[in-house]
Coordinates of C-alpha atoms in Angstrom, one line a residue:
M1 CA -27.0 184.8 -86.1
P2 CA -24.8 185.5 -89.2
V3 CA -24.9 188.8 -90.0
A4 CA -26.5 186.7 -93.4
S5 CA -29.5 185.0 -91.6
A6 CA -30.5 188.0 -89.8
R7 CA -29.8 189.8 -93.7
R8 CA -32.0 187.2 -95.2
L9 CA -34.6 187.1 -92.5
V10 CA -35.3 191.2 -92.5
R11 CA -36.2 190.9 -96.3
R12 CA -38.8 187.6 -95.9
A13 CA -40.2 190.4 -93.8
S14 CA -40.7 193.3 -95.7
S15 CA -42.2 190.9 -98.6
W16 CA -44.4 189.9 -95.7
L17 CA -45.2 193.7 -95.3
A18 CA -45.6 193.9 -98.1
S19 CA -47.6 191.3 -99.7
R20 CA -50.6 193.4 -96.3
G21 CA -49.6 196.9 -98.6
L22 CA -47.1 197.6 -95.8
R23 CA -43.2 198.5 -95.7
L24 CA -40.4 198.6 -93.9
P25 CA -39.4 202.4 -92.6
P26 CA -37.2 204.2 -94.8
T27 CA -34.2 203.3 -93.5
R28 CA -34.5 200.5 -92.7
R29 CA -35.1 199.9 -96.3
A30 CA -32.2 202.4 -98.1
G31 CA -29.3 199.9 -95.7
L32 CA -30.9 197.0 -97.1
V33 CA -30.6 198.4 -100.6
A34 CA -27.6 199.1 -99.4
D35 CA -26.0 196.1 -98.4
L36 CA -27.7 194.5 -101.7
A37 CA -25.1 196.9 -103.9
E38 CA -22.3 195.6 -102.3
A39 CA -23.6 192.1 -102.5
L40 CA -23.9 192.9 -105.9
A41 CA -20.1 194.4 -106.5
L42 CA -19.3 190.3 -104.4
S43 CA -21.2 188.6 -106.7
A44 CA -18.6 186.6 -108.7
D45 CA -20.9 182.7 -110.2
R46 CA -24.1 183.5 -111.7
G47 CA -25.9 181.6 -108.5
R48 CA -25.1 184.0 -106.3
L49 CA -26.0 186.7 -108.2
A50 CA -29.2 185.8 -109.4
A51 CA -30.0 184.7 -106.0
L52 CA -29.5 188.7 -105.1
L53 CA -31.6 189.6 -107.6
E54 CA -34.1 186.9 -108.1
E55 CA -34.8 187.2 -103.9
D56 CA -33.6 189.6 -102.9
L57 CA -34.4 192.5 -104.4
P58 CA -38.1 191.7 -105.4
G59 CA -38.3 191.2 -101.0
I60 CA -37.3 194.2 -101.0
L61 CA -39.1 195.6 -103.5
G62 CA -42.3 194.1 -102.3
H63 CA -42.8 191.8 -105.5
S64 CA -43.9 188.5 -106.0
S65 CA -41.2 187.5 -108.2
G66 CA -37.9 187.6 -110.6
R67 CA -36.4 186.1 -112.8
L68 CA -32.9 186.9 -114.4
Y69 CA -31.6 185.9 -118.1
L70 CA -28.0 186.6 -119.4
V71 CA -26.7 187.2 -122.8
S72 CA -25.6 184.2 -123.7
E73 CA -21.8 183.4 -124.4
D74 CA -23.0 183.9 -128.2
G75 CA -24.5 187.1 -127.4
R76 CA -27.8 186.1 -129.5
S77 CA -29.9 185.0 -127.1
L78 CA -31.2 186.3 -123.0
A79 CA -30.7 182.9 -121.4
P80 CA -32.3 182.5 -117.7
A81 CA -29.5 182.5 -115.4
R82 CA -30.7 179.5 -113.7
A83 CA -32.2 177.0 -116.1
A84 CA -30.5 174.2 -115.2
E85 CA -31.4 174.4 -111.4
E86 CA -35.3 175.5 -112.3
E87 CA -37.5 174.0 -115.6
G88 CA -40.2 175.5 -117.1
A89 CA -38.4 179.2 -118.4
A90 CA -36.7 179.2 -121.5
A91 CA -34.3 181.4 -123.8
V92 CA -36.0 184.5 -124.8
A93 CA -33.9 185.8 -128.5
L94 CA -31.9 189.0 -129.0
D95 CA -31.6 189.9 -131.8
A96 CA -29.8 192.8 -133.7
P97 CA -33.2 195.5 -133.2
L98 CA -33.5 194.0 -129.4
A99 CA -29.9 194.4 -128.2
R100 CA -30.2 198.1 -129.8
R101 CA -33.6 199.1 -127.7
L102 CA -32.5 197.3 -124.4
A103 CA -29.1 199.1 -124.4
A104 CA -30.3 202.0 -125.6
S105 CA -33.1 202.4 -121.6
T106 CA -32.3 204.7 -118.8
G107 CA -33.2 201.7 -115.7
P108 CA -36.7 200.0 -116.0
E109 CA -39.8 200.2 -117.9
P110 CA -43.4 198.1 -118.1
L111 CA -43.5 195.5 -120.6
H112 CA -46.1 196.0 -122.6
T113 CA -43.9 199.2 -123.4
L114 CA -41.6 196.6 -126.0
A115 CA -45.0 195.1 -127.1
E116 CA -45.5 196.9 -129.9
A117 CA -42.0 196.2 -131.8
H118 CA -40.7 193.1 -130.2
P119 CA -43.8 191.2 -129.3
A120 CA -42.7 188.2 -129.6
V121 CA -40.6 188.8 -126.3
C122 CA -43.1 189.8 -124.4
H123 CA -44.8 187.2 -125.2
A124 CA -42.6 185.0 -123.6
L125 CA -41.5 187.4 -121.1
T126 CA -44.8 187.7 -119.6
H127 CA -45.9 184.6 -120.1
E128 CA -43.4 183.9 -116.9
G129 CA -45.4 186.6 -114.9
A130 CA -43.4 189.8 -115.1
I131 CA -44.6 193.0 -116.2
L132 CA -42.0 194.9 -115.0
A133 CA -38.2 195.1 -117.7
L134 CA -34.4 196.5 -116.3
P135 CA -31.8 196.3 -119.2
L136 CA -28.7 196.0 -117.9
V137 CA -26.0 197.2 -119.1
A138 CA -22.4 198.2 -119.2
D139 CA -20.0 199.0 -122.0
G140 CA -23.1 200.7 -124.0
A141 CA -23.9 196.5 -124.9
V142 CA -26.7 194.8 -123.3
Q143 CA -25.6 192.0 -120.2
G144 CA -29.0 190.8 -119.8
L145 CA -32.3 191.3 -118.7
L146 CA -34.1 191.1 -114.6
C147 CA -37.9 190.4 -115.4
L148 CA -39.9 191.0 -111.8
G149 CA -43.5 189.8 -111.0
P150 CA -46.3 191.5 -110.8
R151 CA -46.6 194.3 -106.7
L152 CA -47.7 191.8 -103.8
A153 CA -49.7 194.4 -102.5
G154 CA -50.6 195.3 -106.3
G155 CA -51.3 198.1 -108.2
A156 CA -48.1 199.8 -110.8
P157 CA -44.8 200.2 -109.4
R158 CA -44.2 203.3 -107.1
A159 CA -41.7 205.5 -107.7
G160 CA -39.2 205.2 -105.2
D161 CA -39.2 201.2 -106.9
L162 CA -38.6 202.6 -109.9
A163 CA -35.5 205.3 -108.4
V164 CA -34.0 202.1 -106.4
L165 CA -34.6 199.7 -110.1
R166 CA -32.7 202.6 -111.5
A167 CA -30.3 203.1 -108.8
L168 CA -29.0 199.6 -108.7
G169 CA -29.6 198.6 -112.4
H170 CA -25.4 199.7 -112.9
E171 CA -24.3 197.3 -110.0
A172 CA -26.0 194.6 -111.2
A173 CA -25.1 195.2 -114.6
L174 CA -21.6 195.5 -114.1
A175 CA -21.8 192.0 -111.8
A176 CA -23.2 189.9 -114.8
H177 CA -20.7 191.6 -117.1
N178 CA -18.5 190.0 -114.8
V179 CA -19.9 186.5 -114.2
R180 CA -20.5 186.6 -117.6
L181 CA -16.4 187.2 -118.0
I182 CA -15.5 185.6 -115.1
E183 CA -17.6 182.4 -117.4
A184 CA -15.9 182.7 -120.8
L185 CA -12.4 183.0 -119.0
R186 CA -13.2 179.9 -116.9
A187 CA -14.0 178.0 -120.3
E188 CA -11.1 179.2 -122.1
R189 CA -9.4 177.4 -119.1
E190 CA -11.1 174.3 -119.8
G191 CA -10.4 174.3 -123.6
L192 CA -6.9 174.5 -123.3
A193 CA -6.7 171.9 -120.7
R194 CA -8.8 169.5 -122.5
A195 CA -6.8 170.8 -125.7
H196 CA -3.1 169.8 -124.0
E197 CA -5.0 166.4 -122.9
A198 CA -5.6 165.8 -126.1
L199 CA -1.4 166.3 -127.1
L200 CA -0.5 164.2 -124.5
M201 CA -3.0 161.7 -125.7
A202 CA -1.6 161.6 -128.8
R203 CA 1.4 162.0 -127.5
E204 CA 1.2 158.6 -126.1
E205 CA -0.4 157.0 -128.6
E206 CA 1.7 158.4 -131.6
R207 CA 4.8 156.3 -128.9
R208 CA 3.4 153.5 -129.2
R209 CA 2.7 152.8 -132.1
L210 CA 6.9 154.0 -132.8
A211 CA 8.1 151.1 -130.7
R212 CA 5.6 148.8 -132.1
E213 CA 6.6 149.5 -135.6
L214 CA 10.4 149.4 -134.3
H215 CA 9.7 146.2 -131.9
D216 CA 7.7 144.5 -135.6
G217 CA 9.3 146.0 -138.4
A218 CA 12.0 148.4 -138.2
L219 CA 14.0 146.1 -135.8
Q220 CA 13.6 142.5 -136.9
D221 CA 15.1 144.0 -139.7
I222 CA 18.2 145.4 -138.5
L223 CA 18.2 141.5 -136.6
G224 CA 18.2 140.0 -139.9
L225 CA 21.1 142.7 -141.2
R226 CA 23.3 141.4 -138.3
Y227 CA 22.5 137.3 -138.7
R228 CA 23.5 138.6 -142.2
L229 CA 26.8 139.7 -141.8
A230 CA 27.7 137.5 -139.1
E231 CA 27.2 134.4 -142.5
W232 CA 28.9 136.1 -144.3
Q233 CA 31.6 137.0 -142.0
A234 CA 32.3 133.2 -141.6
E235 CA 31.8 132.1 -144.7
S236 CA 35.2 131.7 -146.6
P237 CA 38.2 133.9 -148.2
E238 CA 36.9 133.0 -151.5
D239 CA 33.4 135.2 -151.2
G240 CA 35.9 138.3 -150.8
P241 CA 35.2 139.9 -154.2
A242 CA 32.0 140.0 -153.3
F243 CA 31.9 142.1 -149.6
P244 CA 32.0 145.5 -151.1
E245 CA 29.1 145.0 -152.9
R246 CA 26.6 143.4 -149.7
A247 CA 28.1 146.3 -147.7
E248 CA 26.8 148.4 -149.9
A249 CA 24.0 146.2 -150.2
V250 CA 23.5 146.7 -145.9
R251 CA 23.7 150.5 -145.4
S252 CA 21.6 150.8 -148.3
E253 CA 18.8 148.8 -146.9
L254 CA 19.7 150.8 -143.2
R255 CA 18.8 153.9 -145.0
R256 CA 15.9 152.3 -146.0
I257 CA 14.4 151.5 -142.4
A258 CA 15.9 155.1 -141.2
E259 CA 13.3 157.2 -143.5
A260 CA 11.3 154.3 -142.8
L261 CA 11.3 155.9 -138.9
R262 CA 11.7 159.6 -139.9
G263 CA 8.0 159.0 -141.7

């Protein structure tokens, strides 16, 4: 059995034990936490990060559920990391007071402690079944928020579980920061690719427009001048004195055509 599959089975076993008020042996639990920390350090996309924090971590700690929110690109909201895959979760407004409050956090805390200052936010999160919040802070800035549901065995979160969350919080915050940075770079690269494609299309359209104008306008004018010159050349010598004036008229017409092409 692949190592990853074996670890997932152990985490499911941890959830099963927790639902019955039991726990994995400390050494096994510590190994799972270490594996999770290593996996967080290697996370490069939000799907993988969400799976680790919404499925594996609650399973290890014996919580019923997890929901990961990441700061939006404009920094004005906390959006569910897997909103496209799961329905029901809504983005939460991230105003300046809430951002400062979360950035100053030193670890997980019950959601009700945020209720007095941010009742609307707490109402939205508790509506999803969350009772515990872990702000993900890196470089002094909020990167996301992890919310955990009730313990399967009931009761308040244990001190050991809170210590694990506090230890993993920094790793999770760095992973969230990396995911957001990678997504921003990818979006910028895609934007540059679209701009380059638009430029190429504009150049091609300009080339076609110029070709049409040359065919329908300037080229026809030049052909007309050529025929007129041939006619003048075939005229009798008596018209010779008028040739310089006609030549000047041709030069003027050619200058007009050239200016039209440049414009």
